[in-house]
Amino acid sequence: MLLKDAIEEFNDLRRVVERLELHSAAARRALLEAPYLRGEEEISREFDLVHRATPLEERQEIFPLLARVKDIRGTIHRLASGEIPDDIELFEIKTFALLADEIATLARAADAEAVEIPTLTPVIEILDPEANRLPHFYIYDSYSPALARLRAALANIGDPPPTPADETLAASLRVAALDEEERVREHLADRLRPHHRALAEALAAVARTDILLAKARLAREMEACRPAISPDDTRYQSLFHPIVRRALRDAGREFQPVDITFGAGVLLVTGANMGGKSVLLKSVALAQLLFQFGFHVPSARAAIVPVDEIFLSTGDGQDATRGLSTFAAEMLAINRVVGRIKSGKTPLVLLDEPAAGTNPAEGIAIVDAIVEFLARRRVPALVTTHHGGILAPCRKCRVRGLARTIDAALPVDRLHELMDYTLVEETDNDAPADATRVAELLGVDEEIIQSIKTYAHKRDTHE
Amino acid sequence: MPLLANVIRHRSLAIVGMAKNVGKTVCLNHLLARLWEEGKRVALTSIGLDGERTDQLLGTPKPEITLRPGAIFATTERHYRQRQFVAEILDVSDRQTALGRLVTARAITPGKVILSGAPDTRSMGRWIDDAAALGAEITLVEGALSRLSLASPTVAEGIILATGAALSESIPRLVRETRRVYDLMQLPPVDEPARRALAGIEQGLWAVDDDGRARDLNLPSAFLIAGHKEEILARGNTLFAAGAVTDALLQFLRVQRSPGGITLVARDFTRIFARGDTCRAFLEAGGQLRVLLPATLLAVCANPLSPTGFLMNSDELTAALRETLRVPVYDIKRIDETCYSKTR
């Protein structure tokens, strides 16, 4: 999977990746083609490189240089495949070689050469025969004495040519000069061609440098941390959702970060409505995705187990194009992940209230079956539910929820003040009973609240 | 004063033609010849004219400006490849146009090329700065009065307006038309806070609210004002039309009878397509017209010869123009004469 596919599937990831400040066109393309990193070594090498490149950020002159790097992949490819570059392409190659050289020099000076930029000195020597290191280009007289002679003869005639005879002579000299220029280009192409691989590698290395610097900067701005790679449990200390946090900050509120630990097998998360369960799942999905693409994660500390893929079901994926209901779309999606697990993959499975929209008795059975399957296969999974009485083997925890001491009706936009998003281990098997209190605090009509309580009591005594 | 002495202290100069064949190129070539005589390092560019570009896709127009060695110029990738002279590439822009990217180069040998230029006012301004950094002492911008051109000729420090018999064979009519554009070029700039709020907006109809912020009225086009009467003046009495200021827009605003009067801000004089009488009626009803980018008109160049071969009396033409315009007027056919007779 490439980053460009992942951002299609996970919108939160797209929104974070869009905040990367890339300077070169080459980096923008390379970023989209960045691979999902699976191996522990690959992942930790990427974090090492970000760390290694970081001092280069302080060299402000690096950014205008990166901004001038164009994506000349097409030009390099044409050179490699035997075509003769025209003046504009030769200009592009020369400009790039000079820039790559300057960037490499800066990186070495800052002792921040995370990715080695191959030397392009031979390329510069070919395209800068007068050795003035200016990013300008034309077919210089010094390339060919014949060309120099033709040009001098043309200049001698003057412009416009004084007589018709001069005019004819000038025209033939001009054609001869154009032919000679083309011969020079052929010769330049032959000399440059052996360096096409070094050019392509340098372009990739410059793009990588740009991406590493952008990652380092984003990590700092997002207050993200470098995660450790964990062999057993994934542990987040003060995990947050950067997009939700920013929206809250804009509204003058703070995001309450959460500590969470989970390993192979299912962690069942229960808790009141408005308890932040969906945001928790999305935060875990985003952090895992960022980790797998070698980005710092939005958390104070983290140790993460790499997985093969990430599966997030938020239960709101109505597949309108196929005319499926929410329930059907959800079941088919879960079925796909079951298929992946049976084929030997280990995904991170994140299910937000599966089977919530169907009748409770069947709903519980469906959740039981899914949890049972995931538990047996030792798949790391987080499942949120409102259903009580899940029998399948799993660890359970609950969002602490509403503070017990307050019961005055509150404006709905301030209800969050009473909400404690901390996760606590749960031992009993009861369904959380905060829904009535939430309804009460929301100021739902007293008659309805009383009736809810009466029915709840009847049902308890009936059972 | 000779034309050259009038313009040479400016860093950049736009030469704008009232119509085709009014002698814009003659004027440009005259200036170039004089600047080169003075040993000035010159850069040349053109305000992208989409209409002409389309023509260029169909037929091949003849390049009319001969560059001397050392001249910095902007052209499209395609025209650069077609050139018949030696030139050194200095820059290739990222932006693609129908004819490829914009190439900036320096002529090494003399030759002819079709000029092109950055597609909007801001990047045109940057190009002029870059040309100066590359050593140009003065940049000449070939301009056009057209609703299709994206960059504003006001990006240059001064403007020379070319007019002539191609516009009309009647002197009074030619003078009237030229006077109309002259008047538009005298429109005062919008006040500074509003200018800051509106700077850089390239399209749409906007209002400046009481807090001095620009608010997009989200109208798809100024031509669709009739259906959106309520929204238009809800935000404030200062409106900015980034696109065309038309008869319809001015007439609509004139009848709104807004207390305190309406101030309409156009991007620059090239964006006002409303007839003179419509503008006057708007002003008489208490409205005010302002521009975001004010123009500095330095001179008017008149061409007494029409492309059909009709030749006006040059003295009558220049006298009539001088009577109504408060800027120097030059006859391009006798431009050197006028220069010398004035200096002696």
XYZ file of C-alpha atoms in Angstrom, chain B residues 87 100 108 143 243 267 275 295 311:
9
model
C 19.893 32.803 -26.421
C 4.189 25.263 -22.723
C 23.243 36.308 -27.255
C 0.277 45.541 -22.854
C -13.663 41.130 -13.103
C -9.264 46.217 -10.329
C -19.981 53.143 -21.488
C -2.386 53.816 -13.389
C -3.554 59.078 -43.287
